[in-house]
Coordinates of C-alpha atoms in Angstrom, one line a residue:
X9 CA -38.0 -52.9 -19.7
X10 CA -39.8 -51.4 -16.1
X11 CA -42.6 -49.6 -18.4
X12 CA -43.4 -53.2 -18.6
X13 CA -43.7 -53.9 -13.9
X14 CA -47.5 -52.1 -14.8
X15 CA -48.9 -54.2 -17.6
X16 CA -47.1 -57.5 -16.6
X17 CA -48.9 -57.0 -13.1
X18 CA -52.5 -56.8 -14.6
X19 CA -51.6 -59.3 -17.0
X20 CA -50.6 -61.5 -13.7
X21 CA -53.8 -60.5 -12.1
X22 CA -56.1 -61.8 -14.6
X23 CA -54.7 -64.5 -15.1
X24 CA -54.5 -65.4 -11.7
X25 CA -58.2 -65.0 -11.4
X26 CA -59.2 -66.5 -14.9
X27 CA -57.6 -69.2 -14.0
X28 CA -59.0 -70.0 -10.0
X29 CA -62.4 -68.7 -11.7
X30 CA -62.8 -71.0 -14.7
X31 CA -61.3 -73.7 -16.7
X32 CA -59.6 -71.5 -19.3
X33 CA -56.8 -71.7 -22.1
X34 CA -53.9 -69.1 -21.8
X35 CA -51.6 -68.5 -23.6
X36 CA -47.7 -66.6 -22.8
X37 CA -48.4 -63.7 -21.3
X38 CA -45.9 -66.0 -18.9
X39 CA -48.8 -67.7 -17.7
X40 CA -47.4 -71.2 -17.5
X41 CA -44.4 -69.0 -14.6
X42 CA -47.6 -67.1 -12.8
X43 CA -49.8 -70.4 -12.7
X44 CA -46.6 -72.7 -12.0
X45 CA -48.2 -74.1 -8.0
X46 CA -51.6 -74.3 -9.4
X47 CA -52.2 -78.5 -9.4
X48 CA -54.9 -78.0 -12.4
X49 CA -52.8 -76.3 -14.5
X50 CA -51.7 -77.9 -18.0
X51 CA -48.6 -76.1 -19.0
X52 CA -48.2 -77.1 -22.9
X53 CA -45.4 -75.3 -24.8
X54 CA -45.7 -76.1 -28.7
X55 CA -42.5 -75.6 -30.5
X56 CA -41.9 -76.0 -34.6
X57 CA -38.6 -76.3 -36.5
X58 CA -37.3 -72.8 -38.3
X59 CA -38.4 -73.8 -41.7
X60 CA -41.8 -74.5 -40.5
X61 CA -41.7 -71.2 -38.7
X62 CA -40.5 -69.6 -41.9
X63 CA -43.2 -70.6 -44.2
X64 CA -46.2 -69.6 -41.4
X65 CA -45.0 -66.0 -41.4
X66 CA -45.0 -65.7 -44.9
X67 CA -48.1 -67.2 -45.6
X68 CA -49.7 -65.7 -42.6
X69 CA -48.2 -62.1 -43.1
X70 CA -47.7 -62.2 -46.8
X71 CA -44.3 -61.5 -46.2
X72 CA -40.7 -62.0 -47.9
X73 CA -38.9 -65.2 -46.8
X74 CA -35.9 -62.4 -45.2
X75 CA -38.8 -60.2 -43.5
X76 CA -40.0 -63.4 -41.7
X77 CA -36.6 -64.2 -40.4
X78 CA -36.8 -61.2 -38.8
X79 CA -40.1 -61.1 -37.6
X80 CA -39.6 -64.6 -36.2
X81 CA -35.8 -63.2 -34.8
X82 CA -37.1 -60.0 -33.1
X83 CA -40.5 -61.9 -31.6
X84 CA -37.9 -64.7 -30.3
X85 CA -35.7 -62.3 -28.6
X86 CA -38.8 -60.0 -27.7
X87 CA -40.2 -63.1 -26.3
X88 CA -37.3 -64.4 -24.6
X89 CA -36.1 -60.9 -23.0
X90 CA -39.5 -60.3 -21.2
X91 CA -40.1 -63.4 -19.8
X92 CA -36.2 -63.2 -18.3
X93 CA -37.3 -60.4 -17.0
X94 CA -39.8 -61.4 -14.9
X95 CA -39.9 -64.3 -14.3
X96 CA -36.0 -64.8 -14.0
X97 CA -36.1 -67.5 -16.6
X98 CA -35.5 -69.5 -19.9
X99 CA -39.0 -69.7 -21.8
X100 CA -37.9 -72.7 -24.1
X101 CA -36.8 -75.1 -21.0
X102 CA -38.6 -78.5 -21.0
X103 CA -38.7 -78.8 -17.0
X104 CA -40.8 -75.5 -16.8
X105 CA -44.1 -77.6 -18.9
X106 CA -46.3 -80.6 -18.6
X107 CA -45.6 -81.6 -22.4
X108 CA -43.5 -80.0 -25.0
X109 CA -45.2 -80.4 -28.6
X110 CA -42.9 -79.8 -32.0
X111 CA -45.9 -79.4 -34.7
X112 CA -43.3 -80.0 -36.9
X113 CA -44.1 -83.1 -36.3
X114 CA -47.2 -83.6 -35.1
X115 CA -49.2 -81.0 -37.5
X116 CA -51.6 -78.3 -35.9
X117 CA -54.2 -81.3 -36.0
X118 CA -52.4 -83.6 -34.5
X119 CA -51.1 -81.1 -31.5
X120 CA -54.9 -80.2 -30.4
X121 CA -55.3 -83.8 -30.3
X122 CA -53.0 -84.4 -27.8
X123 CA -53.4 -82.4 -26.2
X124 CA -56.8 -82.6 -25.7
X125 CA -56.1 -85.9 -25.3
X126 CA -54.3 -84.4 -21.6
X127 CA -56.9 -82.5 -20.6
X128 CA -59.7 -85.0 -21.3
X129 CA -58.1 -87.4 -19.2
X130 CA -56.3 -85.1 -17.1
X131 CA -59.1 -82.2 -16.6
X132 CA -62.8 -82.8 -17.5
X133 CA -65.5 -83.8 -15.5
X134 CA -68.2 -83.6 -18.6
X135 CA -65.9 -85.6 -21.4
X136 CA -68.9 -85.8 -24.2
X137 CA -67.8 -83.0 -25.6
X138 CA -64.4 -82.3 -27.3
X139 CA -62.1 -79.2 -26.1
X140 CA -62.6 -77.5 -29.5
X141 CA -66.5 -78.1 -28.5
X142 CA -66.2 -76.3 -25.4
X143 CA -63.5 -73.8 -27.0
X144 CA -66.3 -73.2 -29.6
X145 CA -69.0 -72.6 -26.7
X146 CA -67.5 -70.5 -24.9
X147 CA -66.1 -68.7 -28.5
X148 CA -69.5 -68.2 -28.9
X149 CA -71.3 -66.7 -25.6
X150 CA -68.8 -64.5 -25.4
X151 CA -68.9 -63.1 -28.5
X152 CA -71.3 -59.2 -28.5
X153 CA -75.1 -60.0 -28.7
X154 CA -74.9 -63.6 -27.9
X155 CA -76.0 -64.8 -24.8

C-alpha cells in the first residue's frame, strides 16, 4: 500500500482544494474522512443489497453472474484495504456519515431526491435550481469547447 501513498496524498490535496474553493460532489477516495472536520460537507453512503449489486454489474459490464460476484468481492476488498490503510477505519461504518441510503429500497432516483432535499434544505443558497440542474450546468461548463 505504500506505493499508493503519493496517490492518496495527491487526491487528498485535490479534495481539500476543491471543497474549500467551490461547491462540489466528490465520490469515494476517502473524501468523507478527509473532509470530516469540514462543517459544510455532507457525507452520504449509498449501498444496495448483494442481489441488486450483482444485477447492476451484470448489466453494466455484460458479465456472467459469477464474474459479477467476483468483481464485487474484489472491489469491496480493495476499497476496504485502501480505506483501512489510510484512515484506520471501516468505510462501511454508518456513524462516519450524515446519511446512509439503500438504493435497493429507494432506487437511484429516490436516493437522488433524498440527497437533493438534504442539500437544498441545508447547503444551497440558490434554491431555484435543482441539484441535478447544478450538476448539468457544471458538466456543460467544464466540457472542452464550452464556456
